[in-house]
Short mmCIF file of the C-alpha atoms (twelve columns), coordinates in Angstrom:
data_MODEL
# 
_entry.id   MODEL 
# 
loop_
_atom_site.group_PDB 
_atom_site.id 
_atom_site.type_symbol 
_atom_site.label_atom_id 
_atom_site.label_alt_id 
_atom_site.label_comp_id 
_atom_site.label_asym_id 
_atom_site.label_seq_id 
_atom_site.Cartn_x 
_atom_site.Cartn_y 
_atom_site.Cartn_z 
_atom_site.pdbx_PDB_model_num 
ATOM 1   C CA . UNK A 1   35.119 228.108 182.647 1 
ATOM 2   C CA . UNK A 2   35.202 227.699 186.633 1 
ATOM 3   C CA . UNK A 3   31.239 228.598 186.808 1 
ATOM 4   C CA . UNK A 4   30.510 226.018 184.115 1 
ATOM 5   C CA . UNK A 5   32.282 223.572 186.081 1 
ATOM 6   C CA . UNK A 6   30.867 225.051 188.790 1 
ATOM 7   C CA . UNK A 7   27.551 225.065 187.648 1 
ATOM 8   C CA . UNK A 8   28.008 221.220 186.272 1 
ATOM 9   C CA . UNK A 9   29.234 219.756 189.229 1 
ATOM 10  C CA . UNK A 10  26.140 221.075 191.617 1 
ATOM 11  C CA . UNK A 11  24.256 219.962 188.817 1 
ATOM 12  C CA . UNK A 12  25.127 216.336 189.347 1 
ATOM 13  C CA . UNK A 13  24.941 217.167 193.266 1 
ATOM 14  C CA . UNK A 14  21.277 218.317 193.215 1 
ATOM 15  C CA . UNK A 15  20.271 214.732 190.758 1 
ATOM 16  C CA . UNK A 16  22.047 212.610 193.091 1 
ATOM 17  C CA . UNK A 17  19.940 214.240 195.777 1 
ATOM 18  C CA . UNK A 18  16.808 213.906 194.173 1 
ATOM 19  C CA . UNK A 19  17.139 210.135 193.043 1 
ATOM 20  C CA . UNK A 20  18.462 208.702 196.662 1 
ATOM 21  C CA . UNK A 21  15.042 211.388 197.589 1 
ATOM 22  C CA . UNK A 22  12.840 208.585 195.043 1 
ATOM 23  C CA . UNK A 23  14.828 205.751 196.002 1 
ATOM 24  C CA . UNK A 24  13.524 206.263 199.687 1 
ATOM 25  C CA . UNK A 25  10.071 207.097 198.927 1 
ATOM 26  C CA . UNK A 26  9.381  203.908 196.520 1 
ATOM 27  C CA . UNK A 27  9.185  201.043 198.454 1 
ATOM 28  C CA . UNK A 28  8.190  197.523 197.155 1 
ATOM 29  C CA . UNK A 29  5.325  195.224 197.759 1 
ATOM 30  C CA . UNK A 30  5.529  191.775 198.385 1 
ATOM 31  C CA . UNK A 31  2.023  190.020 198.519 1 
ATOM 32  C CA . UNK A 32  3.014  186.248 197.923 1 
ATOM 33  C CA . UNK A 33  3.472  184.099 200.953 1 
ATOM 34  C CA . UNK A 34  4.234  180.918 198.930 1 
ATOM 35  C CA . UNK A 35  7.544  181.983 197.435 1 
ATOM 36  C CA . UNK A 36  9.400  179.301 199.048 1 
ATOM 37  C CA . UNK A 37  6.269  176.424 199.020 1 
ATOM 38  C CA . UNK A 38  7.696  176.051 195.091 1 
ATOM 39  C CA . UNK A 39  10.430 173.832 194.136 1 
ATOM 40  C CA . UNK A 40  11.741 173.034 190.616 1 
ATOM 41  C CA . UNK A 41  13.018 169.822 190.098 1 
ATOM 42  C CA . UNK A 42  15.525 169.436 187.538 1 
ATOM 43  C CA . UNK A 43  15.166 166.531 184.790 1 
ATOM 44  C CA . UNK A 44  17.839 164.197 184.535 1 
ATOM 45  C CA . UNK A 45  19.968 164.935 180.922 1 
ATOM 46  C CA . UNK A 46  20.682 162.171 179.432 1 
ATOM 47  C CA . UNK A 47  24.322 162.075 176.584 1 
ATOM 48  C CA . UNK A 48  21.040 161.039 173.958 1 
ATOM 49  C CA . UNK A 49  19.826 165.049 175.119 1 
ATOM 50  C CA . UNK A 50  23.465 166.294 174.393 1 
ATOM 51  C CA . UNK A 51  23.584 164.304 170.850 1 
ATOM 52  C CA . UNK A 52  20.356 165.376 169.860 1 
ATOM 53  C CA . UNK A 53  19.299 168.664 170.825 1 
ATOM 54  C CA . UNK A 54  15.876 169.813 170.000 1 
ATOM 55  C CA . UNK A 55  14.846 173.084 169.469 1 
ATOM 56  C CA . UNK A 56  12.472 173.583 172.529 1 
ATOM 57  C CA . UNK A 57  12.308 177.063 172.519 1 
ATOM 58  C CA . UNK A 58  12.626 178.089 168.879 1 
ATOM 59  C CA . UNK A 59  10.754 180.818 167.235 1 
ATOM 60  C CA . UNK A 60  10.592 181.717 163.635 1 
ATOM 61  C CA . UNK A 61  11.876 184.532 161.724 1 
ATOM 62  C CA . UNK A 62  8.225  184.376 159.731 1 
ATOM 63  C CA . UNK A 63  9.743  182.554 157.012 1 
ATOM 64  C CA . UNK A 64  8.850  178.862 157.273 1 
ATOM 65  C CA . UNK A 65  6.952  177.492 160.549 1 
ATOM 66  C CA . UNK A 66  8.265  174.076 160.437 1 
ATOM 67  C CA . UNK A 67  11.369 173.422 159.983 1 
ATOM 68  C CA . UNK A 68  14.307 175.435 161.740 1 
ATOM 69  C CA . UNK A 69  17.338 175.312 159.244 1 
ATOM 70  C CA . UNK A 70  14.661 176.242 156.281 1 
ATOM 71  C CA . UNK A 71  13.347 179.336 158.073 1 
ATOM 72  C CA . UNK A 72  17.116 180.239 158.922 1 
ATOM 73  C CA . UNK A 73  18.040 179.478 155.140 1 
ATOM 74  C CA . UNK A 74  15.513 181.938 153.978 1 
ATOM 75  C CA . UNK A 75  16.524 184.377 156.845 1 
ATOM 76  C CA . UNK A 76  19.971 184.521 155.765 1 
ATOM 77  C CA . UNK A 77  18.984 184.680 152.033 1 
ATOM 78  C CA . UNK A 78  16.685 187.426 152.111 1 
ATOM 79  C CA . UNK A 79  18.687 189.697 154.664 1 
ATOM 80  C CA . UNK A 80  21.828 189.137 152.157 1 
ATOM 81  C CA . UNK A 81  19.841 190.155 149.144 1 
ATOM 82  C CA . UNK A 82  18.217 193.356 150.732 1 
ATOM 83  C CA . UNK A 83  21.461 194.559 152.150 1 
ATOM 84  C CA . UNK A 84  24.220 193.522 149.755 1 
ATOM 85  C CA . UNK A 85  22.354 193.551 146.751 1 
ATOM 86  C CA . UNK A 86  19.518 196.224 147.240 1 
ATOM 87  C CA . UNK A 87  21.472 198.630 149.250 1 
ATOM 88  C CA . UNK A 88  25.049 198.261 148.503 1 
ATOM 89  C CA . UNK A 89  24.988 198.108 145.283 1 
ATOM 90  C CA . UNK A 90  21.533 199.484 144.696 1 
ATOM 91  C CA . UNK A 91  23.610 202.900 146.276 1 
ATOM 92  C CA . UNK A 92  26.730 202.123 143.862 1 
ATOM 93  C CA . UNK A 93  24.436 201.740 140.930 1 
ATOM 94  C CA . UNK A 94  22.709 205.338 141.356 1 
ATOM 95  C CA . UNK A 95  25.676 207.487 143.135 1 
ATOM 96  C CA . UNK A 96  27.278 206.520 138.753 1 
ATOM 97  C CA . UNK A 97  23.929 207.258 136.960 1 
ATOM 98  C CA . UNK A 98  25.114 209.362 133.969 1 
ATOM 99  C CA . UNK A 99  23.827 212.766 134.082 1 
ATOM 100 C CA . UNK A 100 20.061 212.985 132.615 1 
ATOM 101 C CA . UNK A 101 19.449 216.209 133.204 1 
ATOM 102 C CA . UNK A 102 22.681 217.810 131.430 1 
ATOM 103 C CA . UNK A 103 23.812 219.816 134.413 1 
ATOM 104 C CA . UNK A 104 27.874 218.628 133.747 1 
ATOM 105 C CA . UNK A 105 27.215 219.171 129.932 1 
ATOM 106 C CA . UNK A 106 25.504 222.578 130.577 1 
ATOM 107 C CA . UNK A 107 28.835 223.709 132.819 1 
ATOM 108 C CA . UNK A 108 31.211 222.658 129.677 1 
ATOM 109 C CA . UNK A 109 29.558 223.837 127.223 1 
ATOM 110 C CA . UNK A 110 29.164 227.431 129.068 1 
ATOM 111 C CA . UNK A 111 33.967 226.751 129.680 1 
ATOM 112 C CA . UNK A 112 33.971 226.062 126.144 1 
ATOM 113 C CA . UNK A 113 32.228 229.088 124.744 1 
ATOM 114 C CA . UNK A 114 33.555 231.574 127.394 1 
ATOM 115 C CA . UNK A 115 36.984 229.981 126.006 1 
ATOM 116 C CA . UNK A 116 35.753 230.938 122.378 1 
ATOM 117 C CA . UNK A 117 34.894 234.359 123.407 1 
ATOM 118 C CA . UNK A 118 37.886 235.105 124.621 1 
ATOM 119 C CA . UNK A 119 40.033 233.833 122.041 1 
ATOM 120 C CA . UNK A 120 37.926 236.167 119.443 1 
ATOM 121 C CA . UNK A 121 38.525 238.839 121.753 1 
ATOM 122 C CA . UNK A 122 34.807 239.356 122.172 1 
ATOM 123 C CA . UNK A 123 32.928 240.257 125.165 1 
ATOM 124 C CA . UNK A 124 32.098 237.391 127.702 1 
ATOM 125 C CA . UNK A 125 28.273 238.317 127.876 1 
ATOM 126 C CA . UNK A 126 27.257 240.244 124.560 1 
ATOM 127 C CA . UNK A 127 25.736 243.906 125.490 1 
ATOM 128 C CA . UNK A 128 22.825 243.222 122.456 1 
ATOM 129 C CA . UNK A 129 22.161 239.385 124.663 1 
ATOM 130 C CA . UNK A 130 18.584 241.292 124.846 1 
ATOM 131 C CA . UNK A 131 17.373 243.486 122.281 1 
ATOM 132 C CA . UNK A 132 17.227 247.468 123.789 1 
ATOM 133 C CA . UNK A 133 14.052 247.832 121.675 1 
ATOM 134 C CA . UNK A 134 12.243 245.488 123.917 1 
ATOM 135 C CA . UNK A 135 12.937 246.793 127.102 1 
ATOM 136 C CA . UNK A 136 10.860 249.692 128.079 1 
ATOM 137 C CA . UNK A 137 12.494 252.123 130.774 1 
ATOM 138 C CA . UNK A 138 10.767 254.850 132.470 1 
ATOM 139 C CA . UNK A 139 11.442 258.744 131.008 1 
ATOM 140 C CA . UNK A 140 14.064 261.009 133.295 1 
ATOM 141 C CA . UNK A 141 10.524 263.060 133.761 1 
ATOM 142 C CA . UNK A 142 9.128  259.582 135.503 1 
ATOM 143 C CA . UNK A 143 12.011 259.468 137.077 1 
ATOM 144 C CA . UNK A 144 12.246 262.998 138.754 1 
ATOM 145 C CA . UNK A 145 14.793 263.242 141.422 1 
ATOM 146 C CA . UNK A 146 15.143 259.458 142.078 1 
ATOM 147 C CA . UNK A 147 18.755 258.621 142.751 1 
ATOM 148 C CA . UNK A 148 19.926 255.605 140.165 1 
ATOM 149 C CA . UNK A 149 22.652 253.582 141.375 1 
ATOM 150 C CA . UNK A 150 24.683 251.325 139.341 1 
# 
């Protein structure tokens, strides 16, 4: 456990190294000389800019190009109906299907006639479940002195 931590810690030594190493060696370029010619002159905001705000920098969701609050409407409406609707209960809906392929009724029908079996006091598998006549087994001649295990 002491080499891993070890091991860890010189880890972290050897990256520090080698980014303060980069850090040094990049070195940035400045090639404007009118960075300070510029000046930005604020506009005076009026209580009219406060009451009415306009969207300057809006963007659309894709939905309608126009008008804001329609393009939010049918933002809102569509993500709602793919996520609660499609998903959630699209995922409820088909984690209950019923069984179409008969695997639970398969399983109780195989309880229910082991059960019967029992009760009758008959084997659980039948020894004649395939007919002898049908299965064709090599002679002890064939066989020679292969070992059979069972």
């Amino acid at each position: 456990m002491s080499a891993l931590f070890r091991l860890t810690s010189r880890a972290v030594a050897m990256q520090r190294s080698l980014v303060a190493r980069q850090a040094a060696a990049v070195r940035a370029i400045n090639t404007s000389q009118k960075k300070d010619e510029t000046v930005a002159a604020p506009t005076s905001v009026t209580t009219e800019d406060f009451a009415n705000p306009s969207p300057k920098n809006w963007q659309s969701y894709g939905f309608d190009y126009k008008e804001q609050a329609e393009d939010r409407k049918a933002t809102k409406s569509t993500f709602f109906v793919t996520v609660t609707l499609c998903l959630v209960w699209g995922t409820f809906y088909w984690a209950y299907l019923p069984d179409t392929q008969f695997r639970d009724w398969a399983q109780r029908e195989g309880f229910l006639e082991l059960r019967r079996r029992e009760q009758a006091g008959l084997d659980l598998v039948s020894p004649d479940y395939v007919d002898p006549a049908s299965i064709s087994l090599p002679s002890d001649e064939d066989l020679g002195d292969q070992e059979i295990i069972i």
